[in-house]
Amino acid sequence: MKTGIGRDSLRGMVKTGVDALWRTAYRRVVRSAFATVPFYRERWALGGRTEPRLGSGSAEGAVSTEDLVRAAVDLAPLAGGPTGFDPVRGLGGLLPLARPTAGDGLLVALEHPGARPVWDLPRGWRGCLVDAEVDDPALPEVGAALGAGRPVVAVGPDKALDGFTDRVPGGDRVHRVPRRTLDRLDSGPYGVLHDPVLGYLGVLRDCGLWHLDWTRVYARRTRAGLAFTLLRQRSPRLVDALVGGGVPGRVEWCPRHATPVVRTVAG
Amino acid sequence: MTTVEVHDPRSDPEPTGWRRFQKKARLLPVWDYRLLGIEAWVARNPPVLAVARQGEEAVGAFVAMVCRTVRERAYAPPPDTPRRGLAPRWVEVYLPALSGHSACVFLPGVDDDRKRAAVLAFERAVVDRLGPGLLGVVYRAVDHDLGPVLSGRGRVTREIDPVAVLSDVGSAEAWERGLPDTLRERLGAGSLRVESAAARADLDGRELATLLNDHRARQDARAWREGQRSRVGGLHLDTRSRIAPSYLDALVRRPDVVTTTYRTAEGDLAAFSVLLDHEEGAALQHFAARPGSGLWVDACARAVRHTADRGRPLLTAGRTLLDRKAALGFGTRPLVSVAVPRPFLGRRGPSR
């Protein structure tokens, strides 16, 4: 007689647990934003929304990233905090899922000058920001890492990746991870989901689905499109942001990994 | 028999006859119930409106901030939050955005006995509403005339910084002629584009609020360095909140509010002022500018011109920088604050 828990039952239990944790984290962020962050307090209180998921207006409480950028000064909580946006936020945490590589590697983020360094890299990894449009002073270091046989992962838009691999000696050995926006999700085989205001939101995994970085990012469907919330960023607080101006889509669960994935109409 | 009803502008409907009372009591626009509602939602210590009635008629009103702490890093809980009766709180009868004007008003003709009855009824209503956690009531920046009505046994009265008042303006030209040369030279806005009008619908509340809150933060920091009088026992007793964009949005769209903006050639906001216009007197409520703009004198002069042109009897201009305002011809009107500890609230009548 067969005993024990089947694989499907185990996935179901994991999904239930992840779902509960995920929603709880989101509700906590919404309540905290309402209680402490001027922008959300004003918007939701005067729009009639005081509880999570009790939306008001056509966007169900969600807000475009353009509006968030305009209101940056009011996204810091009353106790104070930074108001600058971090376009590389979350990249380090997604790296092991984006391009599994062994050893101590080098992550190259192809960003415009002025972006913050990637700070949440896996143990042993180093990171650098490279402006792909110029002969960046970091290129020799990349070449040295490649020469020493260390893995180098480059993340950026397709065009920037092409320019970077052309400029660096041994560029054909660079592991490319193209950056995708929510309205242009493709089938890979590699990719990370990015927004210039919220940072890195998800990753294309080996199952072929776009996984959300669910411990740091929450997503929900609204009439105006998919709305994303950063669960761990205190300031600037970003809650229910309509990435890409509001892209229609839905949040589902990966049958293999039992964690949330996004599907868009375009993707 | 005087009764007092307490209304939370976040959730309660406008009190019956409130607009009629506003008109008869000649109240400035900050008493508008909708504005109070916006102010309350975005406040750490939200105001409630208490209306004193004799029979059906409203005879007095109080804007009372329900304060939880001076160091709170969160907004007040919504009105439907279960009440924690023992949480320490106190009440400040105060208009935080117009500090030189009393938040305790009565209809003209109400005598001191009826005012005292209303004050006691108000205090009892506040005790009933806030429960055992209430520490006391502070009447902040009330007119000197109200001092005797509010004072009494167990009540602490203190004279505070007065409000700047310019009365009998006459003509703006005469006022300008009377200015010292150094100040007259500072009139005008140079190359800035100046627009001034009531009911401004072309303004972005967020742009105004950002400039105003930055300006206030600098002003507060300076006042703190210079030993402001709200420094008690080493504590920074500031119960006010930031001015919210939506509050300014609603305020500057009113027909009785004149907003003057100063913009650079690129269209950036360099400064603005908000003047509350009323037939009983105008009030220069807000002025905010980038550091070192030097536009305050010009903003003040425009307020004086408006006051003179409209024939308003006086202009008030807040409680700060009184020496500089004196150079512009402003006198002062004395103000007092009265603190009433919990044991004396509504029980022992104020002295007669």
XYZ file of N, CA and C in Angstrom, chain B residues 86-202:
351
model
N -7.871 54.030 27.055
C -6.839 54.398 28.022
C -5.611 55.013 27.368
N -5.561 55.016 26.042
C -4.399 55.595 25.358
C -4.335 57.080 25.700
N -3.164 57.558 26.169
C -3.095 58.975 26.562
C -3.262 59.905 25.364
N -4.114 60.857 25.516
C -4.339 61.850 24.467
C -4.644 63.192 25.108
N -4.462 64.232 24.352
C -4.902 65.543 24.811
C -5.500 66.281 23.623
N -6.176 67.354 23.925
C -6.872 68.109 22.885
C -6.276 69.497 22.795
N -6.000 69.920 21.570
C -5.549 71.293 21.359
C -6.587 72.020 20.521
N -7.139 73.074 21.084
C -8.082 73.905 20.328
C -7.229 74.890 19.550
N -7.090 74.607 18.263
C -6.012 75.270 17.518
C -6.267 75.135 16.026
N -5.949 76.182 15.277
C -5.971 76.104 13.813
C -4.515 75.969 13.355
N -4.060 74.747 13.086
C -2.624 74.588 12.838
C -2.127 75.312 11.603
N -3.004 75.536 10.629
C -2.540 76.192 9.407
C -2.766 77.703 9.441
N -3.288 78.204 10.557
C -3.545 79.648 10.657
C -3.390 80.026 12.134
N -2.144 79.974 12.597
C -1.930 79.935 14.038
C -2.219 81.252 14.747
N -2.343 82.332 14.033
C -2.618 83.602 14.696
C -4.092 83.858 14.909
N -4.929 82.906 14.566
C -6.377 83.095 14.684
C -6.950 82.049 15.629
N -7.914 82.472 16.401
C -8.468 81.611 17.429
C -9.269 80.469 16.814
N -9.127 79.281 17.414
C -9.919 78.127 16.969
C -11.147 77.948 17.840
N -11.459 79.002 18.592
C -12.609 78.982 19.488
C -13.371 80.271 19.184
N -14.513 80.158 18.552
C -15.215 81.364 18.076
C -16.672 81.355 18.533
N -17.229 82.550 18.629
C -18.626 82.705 19.024
C -19.289 83.721 18.115
N -20.596 83.622 18.051
C -21.327 84.622 17.272
C -21.157 85.990 17.919
N -21.152 87.053 17.127
C -21.122 88.388 17.739
C -22.354 88.562 18.643
N -22.153 89.163 19.765
C -23.287 89.415 20.656
C -23.467 88.372 21.739
N -22.730 87.252 21.661
C -22.824 86.251 22.730
C -22.025 86.775 23.927
N -22.684 86.880 25.100
C -21.972 87.464 26.245
C -21.057 86.431 26.910
N -20.250 86.912 27.863
C -19.241 86.048 28.466
C -19.861 84.876 29.220
N -21.020 85.082 29.862
C -21.651 83.970 30.594
C -22.027 82.838 29.653
N -22.574 83.203 28.518
C -22.970 82.160 27.554
C -21.725 81.512 26.946
N -20.673 82.302 26.789
C -19.426 81.708 26.280
C -18.882 80.709 27.289
N -18.900 81.061 28.583
C -18.396 80.137 29.606
C -19.207 78.850 29.615
N -20.518 78.999 29.486
C -21.378 77.804 29.464
C -21.014 76.920 28.270
N -20.735 77.547 27.136
C -20.370 76.781 25.941
C -19.025 76.086 26.121
N -18.074 76.807 26.759
C -16.740 76.222 26.981
C -16.855 74.997 27.889
N -17.640 75.109 28.959
C -17.795 73.957 29.867
C -18.471 72.793 29.165
N -19.492 73.110 28.382
C -20.189 72.038 27.651
C -19.243 71.383 26.648
N -18.387 72.192 26.022
C -17.407 71.634 25.084
C -16.457 70.676 25.806
N -15.983 71.096 26.946
C -15.025 70.252 27.680
C -15.680 68.945 28.121
N -16.924 69.020 28.547
C -17.618 67.785 28.951
C -17.815 66.868 27.743
N -18.124 67.467 26.591
C -18.324 66.658 25.385
C -17.022 65.964 24.967
N -15.927 66.680 25.132
C -14.627 66.096 24.775
C -14.280 64.949 25.726
N -14.559 65.136 27.012
C -14.312 64.071 27.991
C -15.138 62.846 27.631
N -16.406 63.055 27.290
C -17.270 61.926 26.926
C -16.736 61.205 25.701
N -16.242 61.968 24.763
C -15.831 61.358 23.494
C -14.506 60.602 23.622
N -13.570 61.163 24.353
C -12.227 60.571 24.365
C -11.975 59.635 25.542
N -12.810 59.663 26.534
C -12.701 58.679 27.600
C -11.590 58.953 28.595
N -11.241 57.911 29.366
C -10.324 58.121 30.495
C -8.899 58.463 30.092
N -8.522 58.257 28.824
C -7.156 58.569 28.408
C -6.907 60.055 28.210
N -7.951 60.870 28.269
C -7.787 62.304 28.002
C -7.013 62.981 29.146
N -5.909 63.665 28.781
C -5.071 64.311 29.787
C -5.504 65.743 30.076
N -6.082 66.404 29.084
C -6.487 67.784 29.282
C -6.747 68.478 27.953
N -7.064 69.763 28.041
C -7.337 70.558 26.848
C -6.440 71.789 26.880
N -5.841 72.098 25.722
C -5.056 73.332 25.612
C -5.735 74.217 24.567
N -6.114 75.411 24.983
C -6.645 76.394 24.031
C -5.442 77.200 23.561
N -5.017 76.961 22.338
C -3.780 77.600 21.866
C -4.098 78.825 21.018
N -3.353 79.870 21.218
C -3.414 81.075 20.394
C -4.836 81.618 20.270
N -5.498 81.780 21.412
C -6.832 82.386 21.365
C -6.699 83.895 21.606
N -7.707 84.627 21.135
C -7.669 86.074 21.303
C -7.592 86.432 22.788
N -6.877 87.500 23.062
C -6.693 87.937 24.444
C -8.037 88.142 25.138
N -9.029 88.602 24.371
C -10.356 88.872 24.961
C -10.987 87.617 25.541
N -10.609 86.462 24.990
C -11.223 85.221 25.465
C -10.538 84.685 26.719
N -9.398 85.277 27.087
C -8.656 84.812 28.252
C -9.525 84.692 29.495
N -10.265 85.743 29.870
C -11.094 85.647 31.076
C -12.168 84.562 30.982
N -12.651 84.306 29.784
C -13.691 83.286 29.620
C -13.110 81.887 29.879
N -11.863 81.687 29.486
C -11.261 80.359 29.562
C -10.507 80.109 30.853
N -10.103 81.183 31.530
C -9.247 80.996 32.702
C -10.095 80.682 33.931
N -9.431 80.302 35.008
C -10.134 79.950 36.239
C -9.265 79.063 37.084
N -9.859 78.466 38.102
C -9.079 77.647 39.030
C -8.524 76.405 38.329
N -7.244 76.175 38.528
C -6.610 74.995 37.926
C -6.253 75.175 36.470
N -6.542 76.323 35.923
C -6.279 76.566 34.505
C -5.050 77.467 34.381
N -4.141 77.084 33.512
C -2.879 77.817 33.379
C -2.948 78.693 32.133
N -2.775 79.982 32.335
C -2.854 80.911 31.197
C -1.478 81.500 30.936
N -1.118 81.555 29.672
C 0.193 82.101 29.319
C 0.056 82.959 28.069
N 0.678 84.118 28.097
C 0.665 84.943 26.896
C 1.714 84.401 25.925
N 1.352 84.303 24.683
C 2.288 83.735 23.699
C 2.623 84.793 22.646
N 3.474 84.423 21.679
C 3.826 85.369 20.609
C 2.561 85.926 19.968
N 2.494 87.232 19.800
C 1.274 87.818 19.213
C 1.226 87.603 17.706
N 0.105 87.966 17.131
C -0.031 87.870 15.675
C 0.208 89.267 15.081
N 0.866 89.286 13.930
C 1.127 90.574 13.269
C -0.142 91.088 12.600
N -0.474 92.342 12.854
C -1.698 92.929 12.302
C -1.385 94.299 11.718
N -1.854 94.514 10.520
C -1.744 95.838 9.902
C -3.162 96.368 9.760
N -3.474 97.432 10.488
C -4.842 97.948 10.403
C -4.819 99.366 9.840
N -5.993 99.802 9.402
C -6.137 101.138 8.817
C -5.108 101.375 7.718
N -5.125 100.497 6.728
C -4.115 100.566 5.678
C -4.237 101.851 4.867
N -5.461 102.289 4.647
C -5.634 103.474 3.797
C -5.338 103.114 2.363
N -4.315 103.741 1.792
C -3.972 103.406 0.409
C -2.636 102.680 0.376
N -2.504 101.809 -0.634
C -1.266 101.043 -0.775
C -0.102 101.973 -1.079
N -0.391 103.055 -1.836
C 0.688 103.990 -2.198
C 1.252 104.660 -0.944
N 0.324 105.070 -0.070
C 0.779 105.724 1.161
C 1.598 104.756 2.003
N 1.141 103.491 2.023
C 1.884 102.485 2.810
C 3.296 102.309 2.244
N 3.375 102.252 0.926
C 4.697 102.061 0.298
C 5.598 103.263 0.555
N 5.001 104.466 0.498
C 5.802 105.672 0.745
C 6.380 105.669 2.157
N 5.652 105.046 3.079
C 6.096 105.021 4.472
C 7.160 103.972 4.760
N 7.485 103.149 3.768
C 8.470 102.093 4.013
C 9.888 102.657 4.023
N 10.781 102.082 4.801
C 12.195 102.485 4.708
C 12.718 102.197 3.300
N 13.702 102.984 2.887
C 14.239 102.822 1.521
C 14.727 101.402 1.263
N 15.356 100.813 2.278
C 15.924 99.465 2.079
C 14.840 98.451 1.749
N 13.667 98.643 2.326
C 12.579 97.709 2.041
C 11.894 98.048 0.724
N 11.767 99.345 0.456
C 11.087 99.739 -0.795
C 11.861 99.222 -2.002
N 13.181 99.155 -1.836
C 13.999 98.646 -2.944
C 13.744 97.161 -3.207
N 13.201 96.496 -2.221
C 12.984 95.048 -2.394
C 11.612 94.730 -2.975
N 10.832 95.748 -3.262
C 9.533 95.502 -3.901
C 9.769 95.126 -5.349
N 8.899 94.297 -5.880
C 9.060 93.836 -7.251
C 9.669 92.448 -7.279
N 9.523 91.794 -8.430
C 9.942 90.394 -8.515
C 10.989 90.165 -9.583
N 11.635 91.251 -10.042
C 12.693 91.090 -11.037
C 12.172 90.446 -12.311
N 12.872 89.425 -12.767
C 12.486 88.794 -14.040
C 11.443 87.698 -13.865
N 10.992 87.493 -12.633
C 10.029 86.411 -12.408
C 8.655 86.788 -12.948
N 7.930 85.773 -13.363
C 6.553 85.999 -13.861
C 5.611 85.841 -12.664
N 4.854 86.909 -12.402
C 3.975 86.911 -11.229
C 2.525 86.827 -11.695
N 1.780 85.890 -11.111
C 0.348 85.785 -11.392
C -0.378 85.756 -10.061
N -1.417 86.553 -9.972
C -2.158 86.636 -8.718
C -3.645 86.684 -9.030
N -4.391 85.769 -8.433
C -5.838 85.743 -8.673
C -6.505 84.875 -7.626
N -7.812 85.057 -7.500
C -8.599 84.171 -6.637
C -9.017 82.956 -7.468
N -9.439 81.914 -6.789
C -9.958 80.704 -7.442
C -9.026 80.200 -8.532
N -7.780 79.982 -8.173
C -6.800 79.512 -9.154
C -7.025 78.020 -9.439
N -7.368 77.710 -10.677
C -7.554 76.308 -11.058
C -6.373 75.793 -11.864
N -5.372 76.671 -12.069
C -4.238 76.294 -12.921
C -3.056 75.780 -12.112
